[in-house]
JSON list of C-alpha atoms in Angstrom, two decimals:
[
{"chain": "Z", "resi": 4, "resn": "MET", "atom": "CA", "xyz": [32.54, -21.13, 21.47]},
{"chain": "Z", "resi": 5, "resn": "PHE", "atom": "CA", "xyz": [29.44, -21.88, 19.12]},
{"chain": "Z", "resi": 6, "resn": "ASN", "atom": "CA", "xyz": [30.65, -24.41, 16.02]},
{"chain": "Z", "resi": 7, "resn": "ARG", "atom": "CA", "xyz": [30.19, -23.89, 12.46]},
{"chain": "Z", "resi": 8, "resn": "ARG", "atom": "CA", "xyz": [27.33, -26.67, 13.40]},
{"chain": "Z", "resi": 9, "resn": "TYR", "atom": "CA", "xyz": [25.76, -24.93, 16.07]},
{"chain": "Z", "resi": 10, "resn": "GLN", "atom": "CA", "xyz": [25.52, -20.95, 13.86]},
{"chain": "Z", "resi": 11, "resn": "ALA", "atom": "CA", "xyz": [23.75, -23.22, 10.52]},
{"chain": "Z", "resi": 12, "resn": "GLU", "atom": "CA", "xyz": [21.28, -24.70, 12.55]},
{"chain": "Z", "resi": 13, "resn": "ALA", "atom": "CA", "xyz": [20.41, -21.80, 14.50]},
{"chain": "Z", "resi": 14, "resn": "LEU", "atom": "CA", "xyz": [21.58, -19.34, 10.62]},
{"chain": "Z", "resi": 15, "resn": "THR", "atom": "CA", "xyz": [18.64, -21.64, 9.51]},
{"chain": "Z", "resi": 16, "resn": "ARG", "atom": "CA", "xyz": [15.82, -21.59, 13.13]},
{"chain": "Z", "resi": 17, "resn": "LEU", "atom": "CA", "xyz": [16.43, -17.73, 12.78]},
{"chain": "Z", "resi": 18, "resn": "HIS", "atom": "CA", "xyz": [15.25, -17.70, 8.75]},
{"chain": "Z", "resi": 19, "resn": "ALA", "atom": "CA", "xyz": [11.94, -19.67, 9.42]},
{"chain": "Z", "resi": 20, "resn": "LEU", "atom": "CA", "xyz": [11.32, -17.22, 12.22]},
{"chain": "Z", "resi": 21, "resn": "PHE", "atom": "CA", "xyz": [11.64, -14.53, 9.79]},
{"chain": "Z", "resi": 22, "resn": "GLU", "atom": "CA", "xyz": [9.79, -16.76, 7.21]},
{"chain": "Z", "resi": 23, "resn": "LEU", "atom": "CA", "xyz": [6.91, -17.02, 10.14]},
{"chain": "Z", "resi": 24, "resn": "ASN", "atom": "CA", "xyz": [6.96, -13.69, 10.53]},
{"chain": "Z", "resi": 25, "resn": "GLN", "atom": "CA", "xyz": [6.11, -12.31, 7.21]},
{"chain": "Z", "resi": 26, "resn": "ALA", "atom": "CA", "xyz": [3.26, -14.94, 6.28]},
{"chain": "Z", "resi": 27, "resn": "ARG", "atom": "CA", "xyz": [1.43, -14.13, 9.80]},
{"chain": "Z", "resi": 28, "resn": "LEU", "atom": "CA", "xyz": [1.87, -10.37, 9.50]},
{"chain": "Z", "resi": 29, "resn": "LEU", "atom": "CA", "xyz": [0.83, -10.23, 5.97]},
{"chain": "Z", "resi": 30, "resn": "ARG", "atom": "CA", "xyz": [-2.43, -11.83, 6.93]},
{"chain": "Z", "resi": 31, "resn": "TRP", "atom": "CA", "xyz": [-2.57, -8.68, 9.17]},
{"chain": "Z", "resi": 32, "resn": "LEU", "atom": "CA", "xyz": [-1.39, -6.40, 6.84]},
{"chain": "Z", "resi": 33, "resn": "PRO", "atom": "CA", "xyz": [-1.38, -7.13, 3.35]},
{"chain": "Z", "resi": 34, "resn": "ARG", "atom": "CA", "xyz": [1.51, -5.40, 1.19]},
{"chain": "Z", "resi": 35, "resn": "THR", "atom": "CA", "xyz": [-0.95, -3.68, -0.98]},
{"chain": "Z", "resi": 36, "resn": "ALA", "atom": "CA", "xyz": [-2.34, -1.93, 2.62]},
{"chain": "Z", "resi": 37, "resn": "PRO", "atom": "CA", "xyz": [-1.74, 1.85, 2.34]},
{"chain": "Z", "resi": 38, "resn": "LEU", "atom": "CA", "xyz": [1.19, 4.17, 4.00]},
{"chain": "Z", "resi": 39, "resn": "GLY", "atom": "CA", "xyz": [-0.10, 4.44, 7.94]},
{"chain": "Z", "resi": 40, "resn": "ALA", "atom": "CA", "xyz": [-2.81, 1.21, 7.71]},
{"chain": "Z", "resi": 41, "resn": "MET", "atom": "CA", "xyz": [-3.28, 0.47, 10.55]},
{"chain": "Z", "resi": 42, "resn": "VAL", "atom": "CA", "xyz": [-4.93, -3.12, 13.33]},
{"chain": "Z", "resi": 43, "resn": "THR", "atom": "CA", "xyz": [-5.46, -2.65, 16.51]},
{"chain": "Z", "resi": 44, "resn": "CYS", "atom": "CA", "xyz": [-6.46, -6.07, 17.83]},
{"chain": "Z", "resi": 45, "resn": "THR", "atom": "CA", "xyz": [-7.96, -7.50, 21.26]},
{"chain": "Z", "resi": 46, "resn": "LEU", "atom": "CA", "xyz": [-6.30, -9.32, 23.58]},
{"chain": "Z", "resi": 47, "resn": "ALA", "atom": "CA", "xyz": [-7.48, -10.96, 26.88]},
{"chain": "Z", "resi": 48, "resn": "THR", "atom": "CA", "xyz": [-3.92, -9.43, 28.10]},
{"chain": "Z", "resi": 49, "resn": "GLY", "atom": "CA", "xyz": [-4.02, -5.93, 26.14]},
{"chain": "Z", "resi": 50, "resn": "PRO", "atom": "CA", "xyz": [-4.90, -4.22, 22.36]},
{"chain": "Z", "resi": 51, "resn": "VAL", "atom": "CA", "xyz": [-2.13, -5.40, 19.88]},
{"chain": "Z", "resi": 52, "resn": "ARG", "atom": "CA", "xyz": [-1.93, -2.70, 17.30]},
{"chain": "Z", "resi": 53, "resn": "LEU", "atom": "CA", "xyz": [0.64, -3.38, 14.42]},
{"chain": "Z", "resi": 54, "resn": "ILE", "atom": "CA", "xyz": [1.05, 0.02, 11.69]},
{"chain": "Z", "resi": 55, "resn": "LEU", "atom": "CA", "xyz": [2.66, 0.45, 9.04]},
{"chain": "Z", "resi": 56, "resn": "VAL", "atom": "CA", "xyz": [4.62, 3.30, 9.14]},
{"chain": "Z", "resi": 57, "resn": "GLU", "atom": "CA", "xyz": [7.24, 3.54, 6.37]},
{"chain": "Z", "resi": 58, "resn": "GLN", "atom": "CA", "xyz": [6.42, 1.97, 2.51]},
{"chain": "Z", "resi": 59, "resn": "SER", "atom": "CA", "xyz": [9.49, 1.21, -0.21]},
{"chain": "Z", "resi": 60, "resn": "PRO", "atom": "CA", "xyz": [9.58, -1.30, -3.47]},
{"chain": "Z", "resi": 61, "resn": "TYR", "atom": "CA", "xyz": [11.46, -3.66, -1.45]},
{"chain": "Z", "resi": 62, "resn": "SER", "atom": "CA", "xyz": [10.89, -3.49, 2.51]},
{"chain": "Z", "resi": 63, "resn": "ASP", "atom": "CA", "xyz": [8.14, -1.94, 4.34]},
{"chain": "Z", "resi": 64, "resn": "VAL", "atom": "CA", "xyz": [8.42, -1.05, 8.33]},
{"chain": "Z", "resi": 65, "resn": "VAL", "atom": "CA", "xyz": [5.24, -2.17, 10.81]},
{"chain": "Z", "resi": 66, "resn": "ALA", "atom": "CA", "xyz": [4.89, -0.79, 14.19]},
{"chain": "Z", "resi": 67, "resn": "VAL", "atom": "CA", "xyz": [3.97, -3.50, 17.42]},
{"chain": "Z", "resi": 68, "resn": "THR", "atom": "CA", "xyz": [2.88, -2.28, 19.97]},
{"chain": "Z", "resi": 69, "resn": "VAL", "atom": "CA", "xyz": [1.73, -4.04, 23.02]},
{"chain": "Z", "resi": 70, "resn": "ALA", "atom": "CA", "xyz": [-0.33, -2.22, 25.65]},
{"chain": "Z", "resi": 71, "resn": "PRO", "atom": "CA", "xyz": [0.10, -4.02, 28.76]},
{"chain": "Z", "resi": 72, "resn": "SER", "atom": "CA", "xyz": [-3.40, -4.44, 30.68]},
{"chain": "Z", "resi": 73, "resn": "GLY", "atom": "CA", "xyz": [-1.91, -5.21, 34.48]},
{"chain": "Z", "resi": 74, "resn": "PRO", "atom": "CA", "xyz": [0.19, -2.51, 36.71]},
{"chain": "Z", "resi": 75, "resn": "GLN", "atom": "CA", "xyz": [0.30, 1.15, 35.87]},
{"chain": "Z", "resi": 76, "resn": "TRP", "atom": "CA", "xyz": [4.13, 0.98, 35.68]},
{"chain": "Z", "resi": 77, "resn": "MET", "atom": "CA", "xyz": [4.54, -1.41, 32.99]},
{"chain": "Z", "resi": 78, "resn": "THR", "atom": "CA", "xyz": [5.01, 0.62, 29.70]},
{"chain": "Z", "resi": 79, "resn": "PRO", "atom": "CA", "xyz": [3.82, -0.41, 26.04]},
{"chain": "Z", "resi": 80, "resn": "LEU", "atom": "CA", "xyz": [6.64, -2.88, 24.42]},
{"chain": "Z", "resi": 81, "resn": "ARG", "atom": "CA", "xyz": [6.87, -1.31, 21.02]},
{"chain": "Z", "resi": 82, "resn": "LEU", "atom": "CA", "xyz": [8.66, -3.24, 17.96]},
{"chain": "Z", "resi": 83, "resn": "GLN", "atom": "CA", "xyz": [9.95, -2.14, 14.94]},
{"chain": "Z", "resi": 84, "resn": "VAL", "atom": "CA", "xyz": [9.63, -5.44, 12.02]},
{"chain": "Z", "resi": 85, "resn": "ARG", "atom": "CA", "xyz": [10.91, -4.10, 8.64]},
{"chain": "Z", "resi": 86, "resn": "ARG", "atom": "CA", "xyz": [9.54, -7.18, 6.00]},
{"chain": "Z", "resi": 87, "resn": "TYR", "atom": "CA", "xyz": [11.91, -7.46, 2.69]},
{"chain": "Z", "resi": 88, "resn": "HIS", "atom": "CA", "xyz": [9.48, -8.14, 0.09]},
{"chain": "Z", "resi": 89, "resn": "ASP", "atom": "CA", "xyz": [11.81, -10.32, -2.16]},
{"chain": "Z", "resi": 90, "resn": "ALA", "atom": "CA", "xyz": [12.87, -12.02, 0.48]},
{"chain": "Z", "resi": 91, "resn": "GLY", "atom": "CA", "xyz": [10.03, -13.28, 1.56]},
{"chain": "Z", "resi": 92, "resn": "MET", "atom": "CA", "xyz": [11.18, -12.30, 5.05]},
{"chain": "Z", "resi": 93, "resn": "SER", "atom": "CA", "xyz": [10.47, -10.05, 8.82]},
{"chain": "Z", "resi": 94, "resn": "GLU", "atom": "CA", "xyz": [12.67, -9.62, 10.86]},
{"chain": "Z", "resi": 95, "resn": "VAL", "atom": "CA", "xyz": [12.50, -7.30, 14.82]},
{"chain": "Z", "resi": 96, "resn": "ILE", "atom": "CA", "xyz": [14.92, -4.27, 13.48]},
{"chain": "Z", "resi": 97, "resn": "ASP", "atom": "CA", "xyz": [14.19, -2.16, 17.35]},
{"chain": "Z", "resi": 98, "resn": "TRP", "atom": "CA", "xyz": [12.83, -3.54, 19.99]},
{"chain": "Z", "resi": 99, "resn": "CYS", "atom": "CA", "xyz": [11.84, -0.96, 22.86]},
{"chain": "Z", "resi": 100, "resn": "GLY", "atom": "CA", "xyz": [14.68, 2.08, 21.37]},
{"chain": "Z", "resi": 101, "resn": "GLU", "atom": "CA", "xyz": [17.62, -0.47, 21.20]},
{"chain": "Z", "resi": 102, "resn": "ARG", "atom": "CA", "xyz": [18.14, -1.35, 17.58]},
{"chain": "Z", "resi": 103, "resn": "SER", "atom": "CA", "xyz": [20.87, -3.30, 18.05]},
{"chain": "Z", "resi": 104, "resn": "VAL", "atom": "CA", "xyz": [21.90, -6.05, 20.96]},
{"chain": "Z", "resi": 105, "resn": "PRO", "atom": "CA", "xyz": [23.11, -3.64, 24.02]},
{"chain": "Z", "resi": 106, "resn": "TRP", "atom": "CA", "xyz": [26.64, -2.99, 24.62]},
{"chain": "Z", "resi": 107, "resn": "ARG", "atom": "CA", "xyz": [26.36, -4.11, 28.05]},
{"chain": "Z", "resi": 108, "resn": "LEU", "atom": "CA", "xyz": [24.59, -8.03, 27.01]},
{"chain": "Z", "resi": 109, "resn": "LEU", "atom": "CA", "xyz": [28.12, -8.17, 23.93]},
{"chain": "Z", "resi": 110, "resn": "ALA", "atom": "CA", "xyz": [30.52, -7.39, 27.28]},
{"chain": "Z", "resi": 111, "resn": "ARG", "atom": "CA", "xyz": [29.03, -10.34, 29.63]},
{"chain": "Z", "resi": 112, "resn": "GLN", "atom": "CA", "xyz": [28.88, -13.40, 26.96]},
{"chain": "Z", "resi": 113, "resn": "PRO", "atom": "CA", "xyz": [29.12, -13.14, 23.21]},
{"chain": "Z", "resi": 114, "resn": "GLN", "atom": "CA", "xyz": [26.87, -16.50, 23.32]},
{"chain": "Z", "resi": 115, "resn": "LEU", "atom": "CA", "xyz": [23.64, -14.02, 25.08]},
{"chain": "Z", "resi": 116, "resn": "ALA", "atom": "CA", "xyz": [24.36, -11.69, 22.35]},
{"chain": "Z", "resi": 117, "resn": "ARG", "atom": "CA", "xyz": [24.21, -13.76, 19.67]},
{"chain": "Z", "resi": 118, "resn": "ASP", "atom": "CA", "xyz": [20.50, -14.95, 20.72]},
{"chain": "Z", "resi": 119, "resn": "GLU", "atom": "CA", "xyz": [19.47, -11.28, 21.54]},
{"chain": "Z", "resi": 120, "resn": "LYS", "atom": "CA", "xyz": [18.18, -11.87, 18.26]},
{"chain": "Z", "resi": 121, "resn": "MET", "atom": "CA", "xyz": [17.10, -14.90, 18.48]},
{"chain": "Z", "resi": 122, "resn": "GLN", "atom": "CA", "xyz": [14.63, -13.83, 21.44]},
{"chain": "Z", "resi": 123, "resn": "TRP", "atom": "CA", "xyz": [13.30, -11.29, 19.91]},
{"chain": "Z", "resi": 124, "resn": "ASN", "atom": "CA", "xyz": [12.09, -12.51, 17.27]},
{"chain": "Z", "resi": 125, "resn": "SER", "atom": "CA", "xyz": [10.12, -15.51, 18.85]},
{"chain": "Z", "resi": 126, "resn": "PHE", "atom": "CA", "xyz": [8.61, -13.18, 21.11]},
{"chain": "Z", "resi": 127, "resn": "LEU", "atom": "CA", "xyz": [7.36, -11.30, 17.59]},
{"chain": "Z", "resi": 128, "resn": "ALA", "atom": "CA", "xyz": [5.62, -15.20, 15.96]},
{"chain": "Z", "resi": 129, "resn": "GLU", "atom": "CA", "xyz": [4.40, -16.50, 19.68]},
{"chain": "Z", "resi": 130, "resn": "LEU", "atom": "CA", "xyz": [2.80, -12.90, 19.81]},
{"chain": "Z", "resi": 131, "resn": "LEU", "atom": "CA", "xyz": [1.40, -13.15, 16.07]},
{"chain": "Z", "resi": 132, "resn": "ALA", "atom": "CA", "xyz": [0.54, -16.78, 17.02]},
{"chain": "Z", "resi": 133, "resn": "GLU", "atom": "CA", "xyz": [-1.65, -15.76, 19.76]},
{"chain": "Z", "resi": 134, "resn": "VAL", "atom": "CA", "xyz": [-3.26, -12.32, 18.14]},
{"chain": "Z", "resi": 135, "resn": "SER", "atom": "CA", "xyz": [-4.47, -14.97, 14.68]},
{"chain": "Z", "resi": 136, "resn": "ARG", "atom": "CA", "xyz": [-5.92, -17.46, 17.59]},
{"chain": "Z", "resi": 137, "resn": "HIS", "atom": "CA", "xyz": [-7.23, -15.53, 20.43]},
{"chain": "Z", "resi": 138, "resn": "GLY", "atom": "CA", "xyz": [-7.14, -12.00, 18.98]},
{"chain": "Z", "resi": 139, "resn": "ARG", "atom": "CA", "xyz": [-10.17, -9.62, 17.16]},
{"chain": "Z", "resi": 140, "resn": "ALA", "atom": "CA", "xyz": [-9.37, -6.93, 15.00]},
{"chain": "Z", "resi": 141, "resn": "THR", "atom": "CA", "xyz": [-11.55, -3.95, 16.26]},
{"chain": "Z", "resi": 142, "resn": "ALA", "atom": "CA", "xyz": [-9.92, -1.60, 13.55]},
{"chain": "Z", "resi": 143, "resn": "VAL", "atom": "CA", "xyz": [-8.91, -1.07, 10.43]},
{"chain": "Z", "resi": 144, "resn": "ALA", "atom": "CA", "xyz": [-7.95, 2.25, 9.00]},
{"chain": "Z", "resi": 145, "resn": "ARG", "atom": "CA", "xyz": [-5.75, 4.42, 6.64]},
{"chain": "Z", "resi": 146, "resn": "SER", "atom": "CA", "xyz": [-4.42, 7.81, 8.42]},
{"chain": "Z", "resi": 147, "resn": "ALA", "atom": "CA", "xyz": [-5.38, 9.63, 5.42]},
{"chain": "Z", "resi": 148, "resn": "ASP", "atom": "CA", "xyz": [-9.14, 8.20, 6.04]},
{"chain": "Z", "resi": 149, "resn": "LEU", "atom": "CA", "xyz": [-8.79, 9.50, 9.71]},
{"chain": "Z", "resi": 150, "resn": "LEU", "atom": "CA", "xyz": [-8.38, 13.04, 8.46]},
{"chain": "Z", "resi": 151, "resn": "GLN", "atom": "CA", "xyz": [-10.94, 13.57, 6.37]}
]
């Protein structure tokens, strides 16, 4: 069972990850980006695509797709990230179609389910760091520009 001190430390680490993800996402898709803005970055492991799919006054949603360059049976990794403008944080809200931690994980160990949210956001932080270090932006477009 988690004690209160561990919970407070875990929450502090999670919020730090949210803030880090926000800063890294804003580097590629600023708040002023129009709905449908898309950035594609090329890594050695394959392309990473960031698309602004939803906007509201206080938050927006960015879809992140990682296409694998490995075997064809590997499916693309899809994340949805909500950016909270007023709080200055971004968190993963959807992992490959899972909007919450799967119930089968909750049935096994409560610690595992609590750690899952941290893992999702840690992966996003590492992916965005990799894109910042080694990625090459190949396209920046708006959906309205593509229709003309």
